[in-house]
Every structure is written in structure tokens, then in C-alpha cells.
Coordinates of C-alpha atoms and ligand atoms in Angstrom, one line a residue:
M1 CA 20.0 -46.8 12.8
F2 CA 20.3 -43.2 11.8
P3 CA 17.4 -40.9 11.4
I4 CA 14.1 -42.5 10.6
T5 CA 12.4 -39.2 9.7
R6 CA 14.2 -37.7 6.8
P7 CA 12.7 -34.3 5.7
R8 CA 15.1 -34.4 2.8
R9 CA 13.0 -37.2 1.2
L10 CA 10.5 -34.6 0.1
R11 CA 13.0 -32.3 -1.4
Q12 CA 14.5 -34.6 -4.0
H13 CA 12.6 -33.5 -7.0
P14 CA 11.2 -30.2 -8.2
Q15 CA 7.7 -31.7 -8.6
L16 CA 7.8 -33.2 -5.2
R17 CA 8.9 -29.8 -3.8
R18 CA 6.0 -28.3 -5.6
M19 CA 3.5 -30.8 -4.2
V20 CA 4.4 -30.1 -0.6
R21 CA 4.9 -26.3 -0.9
E22 CA 2.8 -24.6 1.7
N23 CA 2.6 -21.0 0.3
V24 CA 2.4 -20.1 -3.3
L25 CA 2.5 -16.6 -4.7
T26 CA 0.1 -15.8 -7.5
A27 CA -0.9 -12.7 -9.5
S28 CA -4.2 -12.7 -7.5
D29 CA -2.3 -11.7 -4.4
L30 CA -1.0 -8.4 -5.8
I31 CA -2.0 -4.8 -5.9
Y32 CA 0.1 -2.3 -8.0
P33 CA 0.6 1.3 -6.8
L34 CA 0.4 4.1 -9.3
F35 CA 1.1 7.9 -9.0
A36 CA -1.2 10.2 -10.9
V37 CA 0.0 13.7 -11.9
P38 CA -1.6 16.5 -13.9
G39 CA -0.9 16.9 -17.6
E40 CA -0.9 14.7 -20.6
S41 CA 1.6 12.2 -21.9
V42 CA 3.6 12.6 -18.7
A43 CA 5.8 9.7 -17.6
K44 CA 8.5 10.9 -15.2
E45 CA 10.6 8.3 -13.5
V46 CA 11.1 8.7 -9.8
T47 CA 14.8 9.0 -9.2
S48 CA 14.9 6.9 -6.0
M49 CA 12.6 4.3 -7.5
P50 CA 13.9 3.0 -10.8
G51 CA 11.0 1.6 -12.8
V52 CA 8.3 3.6 -11.0
Y53 CA 6.8 6.7 -12.7
Q54 CA 4.6 9.7 -12.0
L55 CA 2.0 9.3 -14.8
S56 CA -0.6 11.6 -16.2
V57 CA -4.1 10.2 -16.4
D58 CA -3.9 9.0 -20.0
K59 CA -0.7 7.1 -19.1
I60 CA -2.3 5.7 -15.9
V61 CA -5.0 4.2 -18.2
D62 CA -2.4 2.6 -20.4
E63 CA -0.8 1.2 -17.3
A64 CA -4.1 0.0 -15.9
K65 CA -4.7 -2.0 -19.1
E66 CA -1.3 -3.6 -18.9
V67 CA -1.8 -4.5 -15.2
Y68 CA -5.2 -6.0 -16.0
D69 CA -3.8 -8.0 -18.9
L70 CA -1.1 -9.4 -16.6
G71 CA -3.8 -10.8 -14.4
I72 CA -3.2 -8.5 -11.4
P73 CA -6.6 -7.8 -9.9
G74 CA -6.1 -4.2 -8.7
I75 CA -4.2 -0.9 -8.5
I76 CA -3.9 1.6 -5.7
L77 CA -3.9 5.3 -6.7
F78 CA -1.9 8.1 -5.2
G79 CA -2.2 11.7 -6.5
I80 CA 0.1 14.7 -6.9
P81 CA -2.2 17.7 -7.2
E82 CA -1.6 20.9 -9.2
D83 CA -1.8 23.0 -6.0
K84 CA -1.5 22.2 -2.3
D85 CA -3.2 24.2 0.5
K86 CA -3.9 24.0 4.2
D87 CA -7.4 22.4 3.5
A88 CA -6.0 19.7 1.2
T89 CA -8.6 20.8 -1.4
G90 CA -7.0 18.5 -4.0
A91 CA -7.8 15.5 -2.0
W92 CA -11.6 15.9 -1.7
H93 CA -12.4 18.0 -4.8
D94 CA -14.6 16.1 -7.3
C95 CA -12.1 17.2 -10.0
G96 CA -9.1 16.0 -8.0
I97 CA -6.3 14.1 -9.7
V98 CA -7.2 10.7 -8.0
Q99 CA -10.9 11.2 -8.8
K100 CA -10.0 11.9 -12.5
A101 CA -7.7 8.9 -12.7
A102 CA -10.2 6.6 -11.0
T103 CA -13.0 7.6 -13.4
A104 CA -10.7 7.2 -16.4
V105 CA -9.5 3.8 -15.3
K106 CA -13.0 2.4 -14.6
A107 CA -14.2 3.6 -18.0
A108 CA -11.3 1.9 -19.8
V109 CA -10.9 -1.2 -17.6
P110 CA -14.1 -1.7 -15.7
D111 CA -13.0 -5.1 -14.2
L112 CA -9.8 -3.8 -12.7
I113 CA -10.3 -3.0 -8.9
V114 CA -9.3 0.6 -8.2
V115 CA -8.2 1.2 -4.6
A116 CA -8.0 4.9 -3.6
D117 CA -5.5 5.8 -1.0
T118 CA -7.3 8.2 1.3
C119 CA -5.0 10.7 3.0
L120 CA -4.2 14.4 2.9
C121 CA -0.4 14.5 3.0
E122 CA 0.0 14.8 -0.8
Y123 CA -2.5 17.7 -0.8
T124 CA -1.6 19.8 2.2
D125 CA 1.0 22.6 1.7
H126 CA 2.8 21.4 4.9
G127 CA 2.8 17.7 3.9
H128 CA 1.1 16.4 7.0
C129 CA -1.7 13.9 6.9
G130 CA -4.3 16.3 8.3
Y131 CA -5.2 19.7 9.7
L132 CA -2.8 21.7 11.8
E133 CA -3.5 24.4 14.3
V134 CA -2.8 27.8 12.5
G135 CA 0.9 28.6 13.1
D136 CA 1.8 25.0 14.3
L137 CA 5.3 24.1 13.3
T138 CA 5.5 20.8 15.1
G139 CA 3.2 18.8 12.9
K140 CA 0.8 17.8 15.6
V141 CA -2.2 17.0 13.4
L142 CA -5.7 17.8 14.8
N143 CA -7.5 14.5 14.8
D144 CA -11.3 15.3 14.7
P145 CA -11.3 18.1 12.2
T146 CA -9.2 15.9 9.9
L147 CA -11.8 13.2 10.1
E148 CA -14.3 15.5 8.3
L149 CA -11.9 16.0 5.4
L150 CA -11.1 12.3 5.2
K151 CA -14.9 11.6 5.0
K152 CA -15.3 14.1 2.2
T153 CA -12.3 12.7 0.4
A154 CA -13.6 9.1 0.6
V155 CA -17.0 10.0 -0.6
S156 CA -15.6 11.9 -3.5
Q157 CA -13.3 9.0 -4.5
A158 CA -16.2 6.6 -4.3
K159 CA -18.3 8.9 -6.5
A160 CA -15.5 9.0 -9.0
G161 CA -15.5 5.2 -9.2
A162 CA -13.1 3.9 -6.6
D163 CA -14.0 0.4 -5.6
I164 CA -12.1 0.3 -2.3
I165 CA -11.3 3.2 0.1
A166 CA -8.0 2.9 1.8
P167 CA -7.4 5.4 4.6
S168 CA -3.7 5.7 5.4
G169 CA -3.4 8.6 7.8
M170 CA -3.6 6.8 11.2
M171 CA -6.2 9.2 12.6
D172 CA -8.2 7.8 15.5
G173 CA -11.7 6.9 14.4
F174 CA -11.1 7.3 10.7
V175 CA -12.8 4.1 9.8
T176 CA -16.0 5.1 11.7
A177 CA -16.0 8.5 10.1
I178 CA -15.4 7.2 6.6
R179 CA -17.9 4.4 7.0
A180 CA -20.5 6.9 8.1
G181 CA -19.7 9.2 5.1
L182 CA -19.9 6.4 2.6
D183 CA -23.1 5.0 4.0
E184 CA -24.8 8.4 4.1
A185 CA -23.8 8.9 0.4
G186 CA -25.2 5.5 -0.6
F187 CA -21.9 3.7 -0.9
T188 CA -22.9 1.0 1.6
D189 CA -21.1 -1.7 -0.6
T190 CA -17.8 0.1 -0.9
P191 CA -15.3 -1.7 1.3
I192 CA -12.7 0.0 3.5
L193 CA -9.1 -1.3 3.5
S194 CA -7.7 0.3 6.6
Y195 CA -4.0 1.0 7.0
A196 CA -4.6 -0.3 10.6
A197 CA -1.0 -0.7 11.7
K198 CA 1.2 1.8 9.9
Y199 CA 4.5 2.6 11.5
A200 CA 6.5 5.8 11.5
S201 CA 9.1 4.4 9.1
A202 CA 12.2 5.6 7.4
Y203 CA 11.3 3.1 4.6
Y204 CA 8.8 5.6 3.2
G205 CA 11.6 8.0 2.0
P206 CA 11.4 7.2 -1.7
F207 CA 7.6 7.3 -1.7
R208 CA 7.8 10.9 -0.5
D209 CA 9.9 11.7 -3.6
A210 CA 7.3 10.0 -5.8
A211 CA 4.3 11.6 -4.1
E212 CA 6.0 14.8 -3.3
S213 CA 4.6 14.5 0.2
S214 CA 7.5 15.0 2.7
P215 CA 6.4 16.9 5.8
Q216 CA 7.9 20.4 5.5
F217 CA 8.6 20.4 9.3
G218 CA 8.3 17.9 12.1
D219 CA 7.6 14.2 11.4
R220 CA 4.7 11.8 11.6
R221 CA 5.5 10.3 14.9
T222 CA 2.4 11.8 16.6
Y223 CA 0.1 9.7 14.4
Q224 CA 2.1 6.8 12.9
M225 CA 3.2 4.0 15.2
D226 CA 6.4 3.6 17.1
P227 CA 8.6 0.8 15.5
G228 CA 9.2 -0.7 19.0
N229 CA 5.6 -1.6 19.5
A230 CA 3.7 -4.8 18.6
K231 CA 0.8 -5.0 21.1
E232 CA -0.2 -1.5 20.0
A233 CA -0.6 -2.8 16.5
L234 CA -3.1 -5.3 17.8
K235 CA -4.9 -2.5 19.7
E236 CA -5.1 -0.5 16.4
V237 CA -6.4 -3.6 14.6
E238 CA -9.1 -4.3 17.2
L239 CA -10.3 -0.8 17.0
D240 CA -10.5 -0.8 13.2
I241 CA -12.4 -4.1 13.2
A242 CA -14.8 -2.7 15.8
E243 CA -15.2 0.4 13.6
G244 CA -16.2 -1.7 10.6
A245 CA -13.0 -2.1 8.5
D246 CA -13.4 -4.8 5.8
M247 CA -9.7 -5.4 5.4
L248 CA -6.6 -4.6 7.4
M249 CA -3.2 -3.5 6.3
V250 CA 0.2 -3.7 8.0
K251 CA 2.9 -1.3 6.7
P252 CA 5.8 -1.6 6.1
A253 CA 6.0 -5.3 5.4
L254 CA 9.6 -6.5 5.4
S255 CA 10.7 -5.5 8.9
Y256 CA 7.2 -6.0 10.3
M257 CA 6.5 -9.6 9.3
D258 CA 6.0 -10.4 12.9
I259 CA 3.2 -7.9 13.0
I260 CA 1.6 -9.4 9.8
W261 CA 1.7 -12.8 11.6
R262 CA 0.2 -11.5 14.8
V263 CA -2.5 -9.6 13.1
K264 CA -3.5 -12.6 11.0
E265 CA -3.8 -14.7 14.1
I266 CA -6.3 -12.4 15.7
T267 CA -8.6 -11.7 12.8
N268 CA -10.6 -13.4 10.1
L269 CA -10.5 -10.3 7.9
P270 CA -8.2 -10.3 4.9
V271 CA -4.8 -8.9 5.8
A272 CA -2.7 -6.8 3.4
A273 CA 1.0 -6.1 3.6
Y274 CA 2.5 -3.0 2.0
N275 CA 5.9 -3.7 0.6
V276 CA 6.9 -0.1 0.7
S277 CA 9.1 2.2 -1.4
G278 CA 12.3 1.9 0.6
E279 CA 12.0 -1.9 0.5
Y280 CA 11.7 -1.7 -3.3
S281 CA 14.5 0.8 -3.7
M282 CA 17.0 -1.3 -1.7
V283 CA 16.3 -4.3 -3.9
K284 CA 16.6 -2.2 -7.1
A285 CA 19.8 -0.6 -6.0
A286 CA 21.5 -3.9 -5.1
A287 CA 20.1 -5.5 -8.4
L288 CA 21.5 -2.6 -10.5
N289 CA 24.9 -3.3 -9.0
N290 CA 24.5 -7.0 -9.8
W291 CA 24.9 -7.7 -6.1
I292 CA 21.7 -9.8 -5.9
D293 CA 19.6 -11.8 -8.2
E294 CA 16.6 -9.4 -8.4
K295 CA 14.1 -12.0 -9.7
K296 CA 14.9 -14.5 -7.0
V297 CA 15.1 -12.0 -4.2
V298 CA 11.7 -10.4 -5.2
L299 CA 9.9 -13.7 -5.5
E300 CA 11.4 -15.0 -2.2
T301 CA 10.4 -11.8 -0.4
L302 CA 6.8 -11.7 -1.7
T303 CA 6.4 -15.4 -0.9
S304 CA 7.6 -14.7 2.6
F305 CA 4.8 -12.1 3.1
K306 CA 2.3 -14.8 2.2
R307 CA 4.0 -17.2 4.6
A308 CA 3.8 -14.5 7.3
G309 CA 0.0 -14.4 6.7
A310 CA -0.6 -11.7 4.1
D311 CA -3.6 -12.3 1.8
L312 CA -2.7 -9.3 -0.3
I313 CA 0.5 -7.6 -1.1
L314 CA 0.8 -4.0 -2.3
T315 CA 4.1 -3.9 -4.2
Y316 CA 5.9 -1.9 -6.8
H317 CA 7.4 -5.2 -8.0
A318 CA 3.9 -6.5 -9.0
K319 CA 4.3 -6.4 -12.8
D320 CA 7.8 -7.9 -12.8
A321 CA 6.8 -10.6 -10.3
V322 CA 3.9 -11.7 -12.4
R323 CA 6.1 -11.9 -15.5
W324 CA 8.7 -13.9 -13.5
L325 CA 6.1 -16.3 -12.1
A326 CA 5.2 -17.2 -15.7
D327 CA 8.9 -17.8 -16.7
Ligands
LIG401 C1 0.9 8.6 3.5 C2 1.5 7.4 2.8 C3 2.7 6.9 2.9 C4 2.9 5.8 2.1 C5 1.6 5.6 1.5 N1 0.8 6.6 1.9 C6 3.9 7.2 3.8 C7 4.1 8.4 4.5 O1 4.6 9.4 3.8 O2 3.9 8.5 5.7 C8 4.1 5.0 1.9 C9 4.2 4.1 0.8 C10 5.6 3.7 0.4 O3 6.6 4.0 1.1 O4 5.7 3.0 -0.6 N2 -0.3 8.5 4.1
LIG402 ZN1 -0.7 10.8 4.7

């Protein structure tokens, strides 16, 4: 009579549900993004990202201590330089803003892992992720000359103390170039977290406010991936593995959970998911209107990334999530 197998049996008590839960979010899964700006005592909230600030290096250090005390293992640093130019000088200069922030954080909190985002868009005057032909107004980045700058940037970040190099510009061969640069400079033990499958996404909008990195003309569709493609993500991932990547990232996360899953299936490397700015801002906006329960929505979303196969989650919700996990 009636069903013999009753899945509801295992849902009758919170402890029972806990016992059979397949995926559990913890602080160890999270990386918190921070935006470094020149100056002192600067904490400027990003209008489109409530709760996220552009911070001067002294404030980045305070923040790093807080993140570490919460049990979050790492941060990822982005920089907004004093000046932008065609050569992205602020990206690879030893006195660049990310270099300064990395050094200061490692001095104050040596056990916090510092990931450096390695790209040029915050540092070029046109806002693209690499070199352009003189007079180009389309934004068709020149691949191989850009690799040289990325290599220089990565080495300078490692010298400044960055523990992990995370190239995000979707240039062909960037892992090979950066690996060679790091090895030649003696940083053979510095891992590369490659933004392997990064899509040309409208969800980056608020980040570009935060990082002041909107392209001044054109868009990023000649280097970032087309949202319609999934197999291409696997091709990108295979290339990055062959080039020596130590970890792989899928970005954005929410509307690309299928890609996280497919990438996880074809690799034994750790897979990271970037819960990007637009995903954060949508939740914040709805929460501020009391249209959703922010805590529940955030924890559900982050747990879903784990279920999809993410080993690491880069998220602006990291600090809140850890506090809520402890509630
Ligand atoms: C640029 C970069 C982007 C993000 C991180 N590094 C996006 C872009 O402007 O193309 C997006 C992060 C976010 O939206 O939170 N290389
Ligand atoms: Zn970029």
C-alpha cells in the first residue's frame, strides 16, 4: 500500500536534515573582494553596491584584519590608480596601489591569503583589458603585446606579497605568459587562479562603478565569452589547464551554474565561482525594499554554488554570510 520509499522521512527533524545535508557552506569557502584607492582614511561607499567601499590602504588593512578574524581565508584585491594611461603603468609599477595594499596586508595579517586580480582595465585610460592599436576606437585588444604587460603585473604583485595571481582579462595564452614570468622571477610556488571562463556580462555593471573601469568605447566582447556558449567554456578551461593553471574560475556565477557544474566534471583542479557585482546589487536592492529575506536568499544562493560544484566562492556577501552562518 502507498509509497514504500518516503523521502519525507528524512526531513522530519532539523538534526536529521542536518545529518543528510549534501552541501554545507562554510567560511573556508569564501574570498572577499576589496577595492584599494589612493589616499588615507578613505572609505567611499559604491552607490550601486551598498555595503561595498573603495578603501585607502590603511582601511584595507583594517578590513583585512576583520576578514581574518571572521575566519575567511582570503581576499582579492582590485585597485583604482591615481592616473591611467595607455600602458596601464599603475598595474605593473612596483609602487602601484594593489602592490602597496598587498604589502601592507601581508605585514599586518600574514596568514590571510592575498589574491591579486591581474588585469589592466582599471589602469588603462580607455578602460580595456589590454593594449589597443594607436587610434583604435573599437576596443579590439592586441593579444600578445598585452601578455607582456600581464606578465610584468603578475611579477610585481608577487614581489609585493600577493599569494595568488588571478588573471582576469581573457587574453589567449595568459596563463603560459604569467607562469613563465613568475618562474623566471623565482616565484615558482605562487599559484595561478585563472579566470578561465569569463563571460561578457551585463552583471559587471556595478563593479565598473566600484573599480572605475568601464570601457570608454566599444565593449569586451572580443575577449570575454559569449553568454550563449557552454562548450567554449570547456575549451577555455582545457587550455588553461594545459598552460599550468592551478585553479579555475567561472564568472559570473548565478546565471552560469551549468558552467560551474560542467567545468567541475572535467577537472580535478579546484573551481572558483565569482558571485559578481550585479548579482550582489540585485539582492541588496530587493532586500532594502524588504522584498526578500536577505540572509536566507544569500545563504541559499551561496550554498547553491557549492552544490553546482564550486570549491571557492568570491563574494561581496562574504562577511555577512559568515556572521549569518554563526547565528
Ligand atoms: C575586469 C574584471 C571584471 C570583474 C572583475 N575583474 C569585469 C569587467 O569589467 O569586465 C567583475 C567583477 C564583478 O562584477 O563583481 N577584468
Ligand atoms: Zn580587465
